[in-house]
XYZ file of C-alpha atoms in Angstrom:
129
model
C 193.745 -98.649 -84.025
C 191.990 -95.351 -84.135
C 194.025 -92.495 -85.801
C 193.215 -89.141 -83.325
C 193.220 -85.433 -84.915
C 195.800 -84.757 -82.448
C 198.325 -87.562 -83.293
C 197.237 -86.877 -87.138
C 197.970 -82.674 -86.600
C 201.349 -84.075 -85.067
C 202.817 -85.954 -88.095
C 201.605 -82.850 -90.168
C 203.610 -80.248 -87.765
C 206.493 -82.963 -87.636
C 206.807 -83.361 -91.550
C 206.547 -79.537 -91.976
C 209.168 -78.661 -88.848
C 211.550 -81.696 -90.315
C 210.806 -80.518 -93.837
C 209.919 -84.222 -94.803
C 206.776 -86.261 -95.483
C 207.786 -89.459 -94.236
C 206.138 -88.730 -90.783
C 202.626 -87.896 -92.434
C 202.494 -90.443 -95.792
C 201.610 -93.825 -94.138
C 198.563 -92.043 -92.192
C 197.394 -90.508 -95.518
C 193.969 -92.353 -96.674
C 193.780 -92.838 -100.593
C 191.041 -90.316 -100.456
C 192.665 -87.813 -98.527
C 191.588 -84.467 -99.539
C 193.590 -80.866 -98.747
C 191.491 -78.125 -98.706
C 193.388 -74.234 -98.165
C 191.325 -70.830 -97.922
C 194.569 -69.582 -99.971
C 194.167 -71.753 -102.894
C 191.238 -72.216 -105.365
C 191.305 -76.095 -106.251
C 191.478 -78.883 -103.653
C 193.996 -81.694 -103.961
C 191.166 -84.967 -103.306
C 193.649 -88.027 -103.502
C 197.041 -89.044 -101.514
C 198.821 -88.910 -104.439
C 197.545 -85.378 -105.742
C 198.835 -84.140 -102.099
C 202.165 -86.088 -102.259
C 202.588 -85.125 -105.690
C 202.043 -81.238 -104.817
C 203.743 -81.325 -100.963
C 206.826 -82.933 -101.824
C 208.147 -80.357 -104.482
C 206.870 -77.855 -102.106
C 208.956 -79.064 -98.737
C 211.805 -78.890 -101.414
C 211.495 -75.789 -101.963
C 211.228 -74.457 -98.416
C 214.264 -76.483 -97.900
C 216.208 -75.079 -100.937
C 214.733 -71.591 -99.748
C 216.493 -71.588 -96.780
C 213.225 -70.251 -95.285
C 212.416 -71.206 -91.708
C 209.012 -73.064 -90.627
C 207.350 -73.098 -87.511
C 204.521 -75.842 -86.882
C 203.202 -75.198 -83.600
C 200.660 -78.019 -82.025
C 197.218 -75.631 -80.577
C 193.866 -75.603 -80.119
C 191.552 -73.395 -81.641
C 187.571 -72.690 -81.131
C 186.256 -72.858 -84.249
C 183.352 -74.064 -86.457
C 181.176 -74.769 -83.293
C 183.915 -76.633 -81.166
C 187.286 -76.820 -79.480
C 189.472 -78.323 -81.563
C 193.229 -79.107 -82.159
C 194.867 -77.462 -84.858
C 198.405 -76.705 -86.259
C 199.610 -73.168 -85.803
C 201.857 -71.928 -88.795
C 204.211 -69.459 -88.825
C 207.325 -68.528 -91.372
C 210.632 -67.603 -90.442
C 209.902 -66.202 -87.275
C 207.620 -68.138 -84.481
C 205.573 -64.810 -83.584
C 204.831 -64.572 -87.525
C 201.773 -66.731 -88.011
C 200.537 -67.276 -91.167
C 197.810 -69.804 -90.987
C 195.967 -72.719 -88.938
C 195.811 -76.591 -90.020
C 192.750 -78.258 -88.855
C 192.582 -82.557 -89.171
C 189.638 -85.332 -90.127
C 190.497 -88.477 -89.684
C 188.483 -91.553 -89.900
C 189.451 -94.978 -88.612
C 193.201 -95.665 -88.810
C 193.777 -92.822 -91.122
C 193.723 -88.959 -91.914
C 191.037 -88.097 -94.283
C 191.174 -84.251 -94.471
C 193.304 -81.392 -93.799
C 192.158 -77.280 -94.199
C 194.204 -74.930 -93.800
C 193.131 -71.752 -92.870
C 193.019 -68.463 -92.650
C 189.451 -67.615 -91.229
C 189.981 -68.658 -87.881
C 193.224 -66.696 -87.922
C 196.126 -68.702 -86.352
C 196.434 -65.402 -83.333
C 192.813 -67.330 -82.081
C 194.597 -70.167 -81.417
C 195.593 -71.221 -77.908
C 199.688 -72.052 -78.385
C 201.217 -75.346 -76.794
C 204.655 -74.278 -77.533
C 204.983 -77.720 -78.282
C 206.733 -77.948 -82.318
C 207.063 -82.150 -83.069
C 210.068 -82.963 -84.560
């Protein structure tokens, strides 16, 4: 069955408003690649993302620190497109936009971004969980 953006973008804003990667892992392809305007090197396997997200989510959850993951859509790179609004211990603080590839029954790619910034985004008010 074909994996959408939008149901992919969900099980990313689920695993980062339950603080757990179970609801994103099984879509993962073994190629997945992570891509953030924030970061200099791109993780380009599953395991290099599961291997960097996990201790991450850990530390949000040991941080006590609060995040939003807001499903949107945001025009961008030539099109309409759904996207993950972030924002950090406050819903009106965004901090960043998560745009989805997937191909066939999987997600490929995710970027997170900066440039669109996440106040282009049209809000659903809608945060999976």
């Amino acid at each position: 069955m074909e994996l959408t953006e939008v149901v992919a973008l969900r099980a990313y804003a689920k695993m980062m408003n339950t603080i757990s990667v179970e609801p994103l892992e099984s879509i993962l392809a073994d190629n997945f690649a992570n891509e953030s305007q924030t970061v200099f090197q791109a993780l380009e396997s599953k395991q290099a993302f599961l291997e960097y997200i996990i201790p991450k989510l850990e530390t949000i959850r040991r941080s006590n620190a609060i995040v939003f993951a807001e499903m949107g859509t945001v025009a961008a790179y030539g099109k309409s497109q759904p996207c993950v609004i972030l924002a950090q211990n406050d819903e009106a603080n965004l901090v960043a936009l998560v745009l989805a590839k997937t191909h066939g029954d999987k997600l490929s790619r995710l970027d997170l971004c900066i440039v669109p910034p996440p106040q282009a985004a049209e809000r659903s008010g809608e945060y999976p969980i």
